[in-house]
Amino acid sequence: MALTLRSPTSFISKTLKPSHKPTNSDDPTSLISFVSLPKPSFTASSSCRLRAVQVRALANDLGPVPAERLHPESKAVRAAHSGSTRVPVYVMLPLDTIFKGSDGKGAVNRARALNASMMALRSAGVEGIMADVWWGLVERDGPMKYDWEGYAELVRMAERNGLKMQMVMSFHQCGGNVGDSCSIPLPPWVLEEMSRDPDIVYTDRSGRRNPEYISLGCDELPVLHGRTPIQVYSDYMRSFRDRFSNYLGNVIVEIQVGMGPCGELRYPSYPESNGTWKFPGIGEFQCYDKYMKASLQASAIAAGHSEWGKGGPHDAGQYNQFPEDTGFFKREGTWNTEYGQFFLSWYSDKLLQHGDRILTAADSIFSGTGAKLSAKVAGIHWHYRTRSHAAELTAGYYNTRNRDGYIPIAKMLAKRGVVMNFTCMEMKDEQQPDHAGCAPELLVEQVKKAASSAGVELAGENALERYDEAAYAKVLETSRSETGMGLSAFTYLRMNKRLFEEANWRQFVSFVKAMGEGGRKSTLPRCDSSQSDLYVGFVNKGERKPEAEAAAAL
């Protein structure tokens, strides 16, 4: 995910605890106020107009970036879609939607405000919502001790409001990243295992440990109380399936399977916490725990070059350097030598194998439930215009000027019928800083072609919070399916107070409407400057219902 940075703290702490303690009050994450108004111009089952505080729309006015050609063209083949031009819109819920209540059980945070927000989203034509199902909350009390109660309440609330759900199996830590409103570490018993064996988490060349996600190097080793990480994830997903079997396929229509930091299939190569990495640094390879080093050594011996297995590249630089500052990533660098190709193939293959293991398990667990599976791939668009694509390489995407790194990922997902979810759909190349070599539009184009070639569905997200017409228009353009490379769904990041401010809300409602028409409009319809065209059915015969009173009190 491009610049929606959710990386963890740099070192493991035995006493990692949530730094944010939400209360089950009704203080809104999403501030909505309702006022009675006569004669609405848009008819719903009510006469109450949703209004909010006016605010300027976000503007992103960065200068243009000079182009440099990168890849050979890949042939696009029409992907298998339903044939409908409609692109359903989902909205991500706040990260702290579920929390540990005073009774020690999971509960919905700010329940009344959330319910009112859901009603507004549904009235706007939103298809559904996305929620993180945090491993650190559900299995916090010990191995295989699952607490699904907060999520059960959330699913019932969504069902009552007529919303579908995308639920993310979030096996990563939340906190310490841009946009993170809370801290949810991995389960305490997992942190204890990390303290005993620090090598079960990703490690960089300087020995810095990253506690956000278990290293894929120990996928098949019993390092978690006698179970392998893949077994732990499988047991978790199986318990989820059994608990929510009556909702799968009707209310819960998609399971996004987390496979790395931020839930994305990648290495934690650009950890923003504590200033370790800053945009647009190249990042660092994460292959220095003992399990990854053992795998590298075995692969080097098998390749007949045991000397290649002593560690990652010595000339790959540091987190905040640029490609030309390094021997490995520079224009004619080590990345394009026989050794560089060996290392990058091993590094990316390990990531693909990790994804395939988890998705194989998820497919066997959720097969026949009616719920789709999806996986998220990060939109790493900086240094894309260079030959080496350094930032993508350190994250595990072997994508260079000479090699398409997204086709292997798309093929791996297609094998299991998994939807490929990609981000930075709202970004334009011209909005990015010149020095960073960014090309989000070219990257999205490449990923769309890879998905089409592999015959896998492609869904999208925005990378940054955007409320302006330009960002929505770009998503609409990207979503078009006339070429066979459109989006099957779009998930908007994220529901919060700003979304419901008057100007922002008008733009969002128009965007949802345009997506429902297949993204055929190149610009959003203009609305009046004073009021929204959305009405919510809270008022009957001029009298407020209790729900309206509760919402108005927020």
Coordinates of N, CA and C in Angstrom, one line a residue, residues 199-378:
D199 N 14.0 -14.6 16.6 CA 14.2 -14.9 15.2 C 12.9 -15.3 14.5
I200 N 11.8 -15.3 15.2 CA 10.5 -15.7 14.5 C 9.9 -14.4 13.9
V201 N 10.6 -13.3 14.0 CA 10.0 -12.1 13.4 C 11.1 -11.6 12.4
Y202 N 10.6 -10.8 11.4 CA 11.5 -10.2 10.4 C 12.6 -9.4 11.0
T203 N 13.8 -9.5 10.4 CA 15.0 -8.8 10.9 C 15.8 -8.2 9.7
D204 N 16.3 -7.0 9.9 CA 17.0 -6.4 8.8 C 18.5 -6.6 9.0
R205 N 19.3 -6.1 8.1 CA 20.8 -6.3 8.1 C 21.5 -5.9 9.4
S206 N 21.0 -4.8 10.0 CA 21.6 -4.3 11.3 C 21.1 -5.1 12.5
G207 N 20.2 -6.0 12.3 CA 19.6 -6.8 13.4 C 18.4 -6.2 14.1
R208 N 17.8 -5.2 13.4 CA 16.6 -4.6 14.0 C 15.4 -5.6 13.8
R209 N 14.7 -5.9 14.8 CA 13.6 -6.8 14.8 C 12.3 -6.1 14.6
N210 N 11.4 -6.7 13.9 CA 10.1 -6.1 13.6 C 8.9 -6.9 14.1
P211 N 8.2 -6.5 15.1 CA 7.2 -7.4 15.7 C 5.8 -7.4 15.1
E212 N 5.7 -6.8 13.9 CA 4.4 -6.6 13.4 C 3.8 -7.9 12.8
Y213 N 4.7 -8.8 12.4 CA 4.2 -10.0 11.7 C 5.2 -11.1 11.8
I214 N 4.7 -12.4 12.0 CA 5.7 -13.5 12.1 C 6.4 -13.7 10.8
S215 N 7.7 -13.9 10.9 CA 8.5 -14.1 9.7 C 8.1 -15.4 8.9
L216 N 8.0 -15.2 7.6 CA 7.6 -16.3 6.7 C 8.6 -17.4 6.7
G217 N 9.8 -17.1 7.2 CA 10.9 -18.1 7.3 C 10.6 -19.3 8.2
C218 N 9.6 -19.1 9.1 CA 9.2 -20.2 10.0 C 7.8 -20.7 9.8
D219 N 7.3 -20.5 8.6 CA 5.9 -20.9 8.3 C 5.6 -22.3 8.7
E220 N 6.5 -23.2 8.5 CA 6.2 -24.6 8.7 C 7.0 -25.2 9.9
L221 N 7.4 -24.3 10.8 CA 8.1 -24.8 12.0 C 7.2 -24.6 13.2
P222 N 7.1 -25.5 14.2 CA 6.2 -25.4 15.3 C 6.7 -24.4 16.4
V223 N 6.8 -23.1 16.0 CA 7.4 -22.1 16.9 C 6.4 -21.4 17.8
L224 N 5.1 -21.7 17.6 CA 4.0 -21.1 18.4 C 3.3 -22.1 19.3
H225 N 3.8 -22.4 20.4 CA 3.2 -23.3 21.4 C 3.0 -24.7 20.7
G226 N 3.9 -25.1 19.9 CA 3.8 -26.4 19.2 C 3.1 -26.4 17.9
R227 N 2.6 -25.3 17.5 CA 1.9 -25.2 16.2 C 2.8 -24.3 15.3
T228 N 2.7 -24.6 14.0 CA 3.3 -23.7 13.0 C 2.4 -22.5 12.8
P229 N 3.0 -21.3 12.3 CA 2.2 -20.2 12.1 C 1.1 -20.5 11.1
I230 N 1.3 -21.3 10.1 CA 0.2 -21.6 9.1 C -0.9 -22.4 9.8
Q231 N -0.5 -23.3 10.8 CA -1.5 -24.0 11.5 C -2.3 -23.1 12.4
V232 N -1.6 -22.1 13.0 CA -2.3 -21.1 13.9 C -3.3 -20.3 13.1
Y233 N -2.9 -19.8 11.9 CA -3.8 -19.0 11.0 C -5.0 -19.9 10.6
S234 N -4.7 -21.1 10.3 CA -5.7 -22.0 9.8 C -6.8 -22.3 10.9
D235 N -6.3 -22.5 12.1 CA -7.2 -22.8 13.2 C -8.1 -21.5 13.5
Y236 N -7.5 -20.4 13.4 CA -8.2 -19.1 13.6 C -9.3 -19.0 12.5
M237 N -8.9 -19.2 11.2 CA -9.9 -19.0 10.2 C -11.0 -20.1 10.3
R238 N -10.7 -21.3 10.7 CA -11.7 -22.3 10.9 C -12.6 -22.0 12.0
S239 N -12.1 -21.5 13.1 CA -13.0 -21.0 14.1 C -13.9 -19.9 13.7
F240 N -13.4 -19.0 12.9 CA -14.2 -17.9 12.4 C -15.3 -18.4 11.5
R241 N -14.9 -19.4 10.6 CA -15.9 -20.0 9.7 C -17.1 -20.6 10.5
D242 N -16.7 -21.4 11.5 CA -17.7 -22.1 12.3 C -18.6 -21.1 13.1
R243 N -18.0 -20.1 13.6 CA -18.8 -19.1 14.4 C -19.8 -18.3 13.5
F244 N -19.4 -18.0 12.2 CA -20.2 -17.1 11.4 C -20.7 -17.9 10.2
S245 N -20.9 -19.2 10.3 CA -21.4 -20.0 9.1 C -22.7 -19.5 8.6
N246 N -23.6 -19.0 9.4 CA -24.9 -18.5 9.0 C -24.8 -17.2 8.2
Y247 N -23.7 -16.5 8.3 CA -23.6 -15.2 7.6 C -22.7 -15.3 6.4
L248 N -21.9 -16.3 6.3 CA -21.0 -16.4 5.1 C -21.8 -16.6 3.8
G249 N -21.4 -15.8 2.9 CA -22.1 -15.9 1.6 C -23.3 -15.0 1.4
N250 N -23.8 -14.5 2.5 CA -25.0 -13.5 2.4 C -24.6 -12.2 3.0
V251 N -24.2 -12.2 4.3 CA -23.8 -10.9 4.9 C -22.3 -10.7 4.7
I252 N -21.5 -11.7 5.1 CA -20.1 -11.7 4.9 C -19.8 -12.3 3.5
V253 N -19.5 -11.4 2.6 CA -19.4 -11.9 1.2 C -17.9 -12.0 0.8
E254 N -17.0 -11.5 1.6 CA -15.6 -11.6 1.2 C -14.7 -11.8 2.4
I255 N -13.7 -12.7 2.3 CA -12.7 -12.8 3.4 C -11.4 -12.4 2.8
Q256 N -10.8 -11.3 3.3 CA -9.5 -10.9 2.8 C -8.5 -11.5 3.8
V257 N -7.6 -12.3 3.2 CA -6.6 -13.1 4.1 C -5.3 -12.3 4.2
G258 N -5.0 -11.9 5.5 CA -3.8 -11.1 5.7 C -2.6 -12.0 5.6
M259 N -1.6 -11.5 4.9 CA -0.4 -12.3 4.6 C 0.9 -11.6 4.9
G260 N 0.8 -10.5 5.7 CA 2.0 -9.8 5.9 C 1.7 -8.5 6.7
P261 N 2.7 -7.6 6.8 CA 2.5 -6.3 7.5 C 1.4 -5.5 6.7
C262 N 0.6 -4.9 7.5 CA -0.6 -4.1 7.0 C -1.6 -5.1 6.3
G263 N -1.5 -6.4 6.5 CA -2.3 -7.3 5.9 C -2.0 -7.6 4.4
E264 N -0.8 -7.0 4.0 CA -0.4 -7.1 2.6 C 0.6 -8.2 2.4
L265 N 0.6 -8.8 1.2 CA 1.6 -9.8 0.8 C 2.9 -9.1 0.5
R266 N 3.7 -8.9 1.5 CA 5.0 -8.2 1.3 C 5.8 -8.4 2.5
Y267 N 7.1 -8.0 2.4 CA 8.0 -7.9 3.6 C 7.8 -6.5 4.2
P268 N 8.1 -6.3 5.5 CA 8.1 -5.0 6.1 C 9.3 -4.2 5.8
S269 N 9.5 -3.8 4.6 CA 10.8 -3.2 4.1 C 10.8 -1.7 4.4
Y270 N 9.7 -1.1 4.6 CA 9.7 0.4 4.9 C 9.0 0.7 6.2
P271 N 9.6 0.3 7.3 CA 8.9 0.6 8.6 C 9.1 2.1 9.0
E272 N 8.0 2.8 9.1 CA 8.0 4.2 9.3 C 8.2 4.6 10.8
S273 N 7.8 3.7 11.7 CA 7.9 3.9 13.1 C 9.3 4.4 13.6
N274 N 9.3 5.3 14.5 CA 10.6 5.8 15.0 C 11.5 6.4 14.0
G275 N 11.0 6.8 12.9 CA 11.8 7.4 11.8 C 12.7 6.5 11.1
T276 N 12.5 5.2 11.3 CA 13.4 4.2 10.6 C 13.4 4.4 9.1
W277 N 12.2 4.6 8.5 CA 12.1 4.8 7.1 C 11.3 6.1 6.8
K278 N 11.7 6.9 5.8 CA 10.9 8.0 5.4 C 10.8 8.0 3.9
F279 N 9.6 8.4 3.4 CA 9.4 8.5 2.0 C 10.4 9.4 1.4
P280 N 11.0 9.1 0.2 CA 10.8 7.9 -0.6 C 12.0 7.0 -0.5
G281 N 12.5 6.6 0.7 CA 13.6 5.7 0.8 C 13.4 4.4 0.1
I282 N 14.5 3.7 -0.2 CA 14.4 2.4 -0.9 C 14.0 1.3 0.0
G283 N 14.1 1.5 1.3 CA 13.8 0.4 2.2 C 15.0 -0.6 2.3
E284 N 14.8 -1.7 3.1 CA 15.9 -2.7 3.3 C 15.3 -4.1 3.2
F285 N 16.1 -5.0 2.7 CA 15.7 -6.4 2.7 C 15.5 -7.0 4.1
Q286 N 14.5 -7.8 4.3 CA 14.2 -8.4 5.6 C 14.4 -9.9 5.6
C287 N 15.7 -10.3 5.6 CA 16.0 -11.7 5.5 C 17.1 -12.2 6.4
Y288 N 17.1 -11.6 7.6 CA 18.3 -11.8 8.4 C 17.9 -12.5 9.7
D289 N 16.7 -13.0 9.9 CA 16.4 -13.9 11.0 C 17.1 -15.3 10.6
K290 N 17.3 -16.1 11.6 CA 18.0 -17.3 11.4 C 17.3 -18.3 10.4
Y291 N 16.0 -18.2 10.4 CA 15.2 -19.1 9.6 C 15.3 -18.7 8.1
M292 N 15.3 -17.4 7.8 CA 15.5 -16.9 6.5 C 16.9 -17.2 6.0
K293 N 17.9 -17.0 6.9 CA 19.3 -17.2 6.5 C 19.5 -18.6 6.2
A294 N 18.9 -19.5 6.9 CA 19.1 -21.0 6.6 C 18.5 -21.3 5.3
S295 N 17.4 -20.8 5.0 CA 16.8 -21.0 3.6 C 17.6 -20.5 2.5
L296 N 18.2 -19.3 2.7 CA 19.1 -18.7 1.7 C 20.3 -19.5 1.5
Q297 N 20.9 -20.0 2.5 CA 22.1 -20.8 2.5 C 21.8 -22.1 1.7
A298 N 20.7 -22.8 2.0 CA 20.3 -24.0 1.3 C 20.1 -23.8 -0.2
S299 N 19.5 -22.6 -0.5 CA 19.2 -22.3 -1.9 C 20.5 -22.0 -2.7
A300 N 21.4 -21.4 -2.0 CA 22.7 -21.0 -2.6 C 23.5 -22.3 -2.9
I301 N 23.5 -23.2 -2.0 CA 24.2 -24.5 -2.1 C 23.6 -25.3 -3.3
A302 N 22.2 -25.3 -3.4 CA 21.6 -26.0 -4.5 C 21.9 -25.3 -5.8
A303 N 22.2 -24.0 -5.8 CA 22.5 -23.3 -7.1 C 24.0 -23.5 -7.4
G304 N 24.8 -24.1 -6.6 CA 26.2 -24.3 -6.8 C 27.0 -23.1 -6.4
H305 N 26.5 -22.2 -5.6 CA 27.2 -21.0 -5.2 C 27.0 -20.8 -3.7
S306 N 27.7 -21.7 -2.9 CA 27.5 -21.6 -1.5 C 27.8 -20.2 -0.9
E307 N 28.8 -19.5 -1.6 CA 29.2 -18.2 -1.1 C 28.0 -17.2 -1.2
W308 N 27.0 -17.4 -2.0 CA 25.9 -16.5 -2.1 C 24.9 -16.6 -0.9
G309 N 25.1 -17.6 -0.1 CA 24.2 -17.9 1.0 C 24.5 -17.3 2.3
K310 N 25.6 -16.5 2.4 CA 26.1 -16.0 3.7 C 25.3 -14.8 4.2
G311 N 24.3 -14.3 3.4 CA 23.5 -13.1 3.8 C 23.0 -12.4 2.6
G312 N 22.2 -11.4 2.9 CA 21.7 -10.6 1.8 C 22.8 -9.7 1.1
P313 N 22.5 -9.0 0.1 CA 23.4 -8.2 -0.6 C 24.1 -7.2 0.4
H314 N 25.5 -7.1 0.2 CA 26.2 -6.2 1.1 C 26.2 -4.8 0.7
D315 N 25.7 -4.5 -0.6 CA 25.8 -3.2 -1.2 C 24.4 -2.6 -1.4
A316 N 23.4 -3.1 -0.7 CA 22.0 -2.7 -0.9 C 21.6 -1.4 -0.2
G317 N 22.5 -0.8 0.5 CA 22.3 0.5 1.2 C 21.4 0.4 2.4
Q318 N 20.8 1.6 2.8 CA 20.0 1.7 4.0 C 18.6 2.2 3.6
Y319 N 17.7 2.2 4.6 CA 16.3 2.5 4.4 C 16.1 3.8 3.6
N320 N 16.8 4.9 3.9 CA 16.4 6.2 3.4 C 17.3 6.6 2.2
Q321 N 18.1 5.7 1.7 CA 18.9 6.1 0.5 C 18.1 6.0 -0.8
F322 N 18.7 6.5 -1.9 CA 18.1 6.4 -3.2 C 18.9 5.3 -4.0
P323 N 18.3 4.8 -5.0 CA 18.9 3.7 -5.8 C 20.3 4.0 -6.2
E324 N 20.6 5.2 -6.7 CA 21.9 5.6 -7.3 C 22.9 5.7 -6.2
D325 N 22.5 5.7 -4.9 CA 23.4 5.8 -3.8 C 24.0 4.5 -3.4
T326 N 23.5 3.4 -4.0 CA 23.9 2.1 -3.7 C 24.6 1.3 -4.8
G327 N 25.3 0.3 -4.5 CA 25.9 -0.5 -5.6 C 24.9 -1.5 -6.1
F328 N 24.0 -1.9 -5.3 CA 23.0 -2.9 -5.7 C 21.9 -2.4 -6.7
F329 N 21.3 -1.2 -6.3 CA 20.2 -0.7 -7.0 C 20.5 0.3 -8.1
K330 N 21.7 0.7 -8.2 CA 22.0 1.8 -9.2 C 21.7 1.2 -10.6
R331 N 21.7 2.2 -11.6 CA 21.3 1.8 -12.9 C 22.0 0.6 -13.5
E332 N 23.3 0.4 -13.3 CA 23.9 -0.8 -13.8 C 24.5 -1.6 -12.6
G333 N 23.6 -1.7 -11.6 CA 24.0 -2.3 -10.3 C 24.0 -3.8 -10.2
T334 N 24.2 -4.3 -9.0 CA 24.3 -5.8 -8.8 C 23.0 -6.5 -9.0
W335 N 21.9 -5.7 -8.9 CA 20.6 -6.3 -9.1 C 20.4 -7.0 -10.5
N336 N 21.2 -6.6 -11.5 CA 21.1 -7.2 -12.8 C 22.2 -8.2 -13.1
T337 N 22.9 -8.6 -12.1 CA 24.0 -9.6 -12.3 C 23.4 -11.0 -12.0
E338 N 24.2 -12.0 -12.2 CA 23.8 -13.4 -12.0 C 23.4 -13.6 -10.5
Y339 N 24.3 -13.0 -9.6 CA 24.0 -13.1 -8.2 C 22.8 -12.4 -7.8
G340 N 22.6 -11.1 -8.3 CA 21.4 -10.3 -8.0 C 20.2 -11.1 -8.4
Q341 N 20.2 -11.7 -9.6 CA 19.0 -12.4 -10.1 C 18.7 -13.6 -9.2
F342 N 19.8 -14.3 -8.7 CA 19.6 -15.4 -7.8 C 18.9 -14.9 -6.5
F343 N 19.5 -13.9 -5.9 CA 19.0 -13.4 -4.6 C 17.5 -12.9 -4.8
L344 N 17.2 -12.1 -5.7 CA 15.9 -11.6 -5.9 C 14.9 -12.6 -6.2
S345 N 15.3 -13.6 -7.0 CA 14.4 -14.8 -7.2 C 14.0 -15.5 -6.0
W346 N 15.1 -15.8 -5.2 CA 14.8 -16.5 -3.9 C 13.9 -15.7 -3.0
Y347 N 14.2 -14.4 -2.8 CA 13.5 -13.5 -1.9 C 12.0 -13.4 -2.3
S348 N 11.8 -13.2 -3.6 CA 10.4 -13.1 -4.0 C 9.7 -14.4 -4.1
D349 N 10.4 -15.5 -4.4 CA 9.8 -16.8 -4.4 C 9.3 -17.2 -3.0
K350 N 10.1 -16.9 -2.0 CA 9.7 -17.1 -0.6 C 8.4 -16.5 -0.2
L351 N 8.2 -15.2 -0.7 CA 7.0 -14.5 -0.5 C 5.8 -15.2 -1.2
L352 N 6.0 -15.6 -2.4 CA 4.9 -16.2 -3.2 C 4.6 -17.6 -2.5
Q353 N 5.6 -18.3 -2.0 CA 5.3 -19.6 -1.4 C 4.5 -19.4 -0.1
H354 N 4.8 -18.3 0.6 CA 4.1 -17.9 1.9 C 2.6 -17.6 1.5
G355 N 2.4 -16.8 0.5 CA 1.0 -16.5 0.1 C 0.3 -17.8 -0.3
D356 N 0.9 -18.6 -1.0 CA 0.3 -19.8 -1.5 C -0.1 -20.8 -0.4
R357 N 0.8 -20.9 0.6 CA 0.5 -21.7 1.8 C -0.8 -21.2 2.5
I358 N -0.8 -19.9 2.8 CA -2.0 -19.4 3.6 C -3.2 -19.5 2.7
L359 N -3.2 -19.2 1.4 CA -4.4 -19.2 0.6 C -4.9 -20.6 0.4
T360 N -3.9 -21.6 0.3 CA -4.3 -23.0 0.2 C -5.2 -23.4 1.4
A361 N -4.7 -23.0 2.6 CA -5.4 -23.3 3.8 C -6.8 -22.6 3.8
A362 N -6.8 -21.3 3.5 CA -8.0 -20.5 3.5 C -9.0 -21.1 2.5
D363 N -8.5 -21.5 1.3 CA -9.4 -22.1 0.3 C -10.1 -23.3 0.8
S364 N -9.3 -24.2 1.5 CA -9.9 -25.4 2.0 C -10.9 -25.2 3.1
I365 N -10.7 -24.1 3.9 CA -11.6 -23.8 5.0 C -12.9 -23.1 4.5
F366 N -12.8 -22.1 3.6 CA -13.9 -21.3 3.2 C -14.6 -21.8 1.9
S367 N -14.1 -22.9 1.3 CA -14.7 -23.4 0.1 C -16.1 -23.9 0.4
G368 N -17.0 -23.5 -0.5 CA -18.4 -23.9 -0.3 C -19.2 -23.0 0.6
T369 N -18.6 -22.0 1.2 CA -19.4 -21.1 2.1 C -20.1 -20.0 1.3
G370 N -19.7 -19.7 0.1 CA -20.2 -18.6 -0.7 C -19.5 -17.3 -0.5
A371 N -18.5 -17.3 0.3 CA -17.7 -16.1 0.5 C -16.5 -16.1 -0.4
K372 N -16.2 -15.0 -1.1 CA -15.0 -14.9 -1.9 C -13.8 -14.7 -1.0
L373 N -12.6 -15.2 -1.5 CA -11.3 -14.9 -0.9 C -10.6 -13.8 -1.6
S374 N -9.9 -12.9 -0.9 CA -9.2 -11.8 -1.6 C -7.8 -11.7 -0.8
A375 N -6.9 -11.1 -1.5 CA -5.5 -10.8 -0.9 C -5.1 -9.5 -1.4
K376 N -4.4 -8.8 -0.5 CA -4.0 -7.4 -0.8 C -2.5 -7.3 -1.2
V377 N -2.2 -6.6 -2.3 CA -0.9 -6.4 -2.7 C -0.6 -4.9 -2.6
A378 N 0.6 -4.5 -2.1 CA 0.9 -3.1 -1.9 C 1.2 -2.4 -3.2

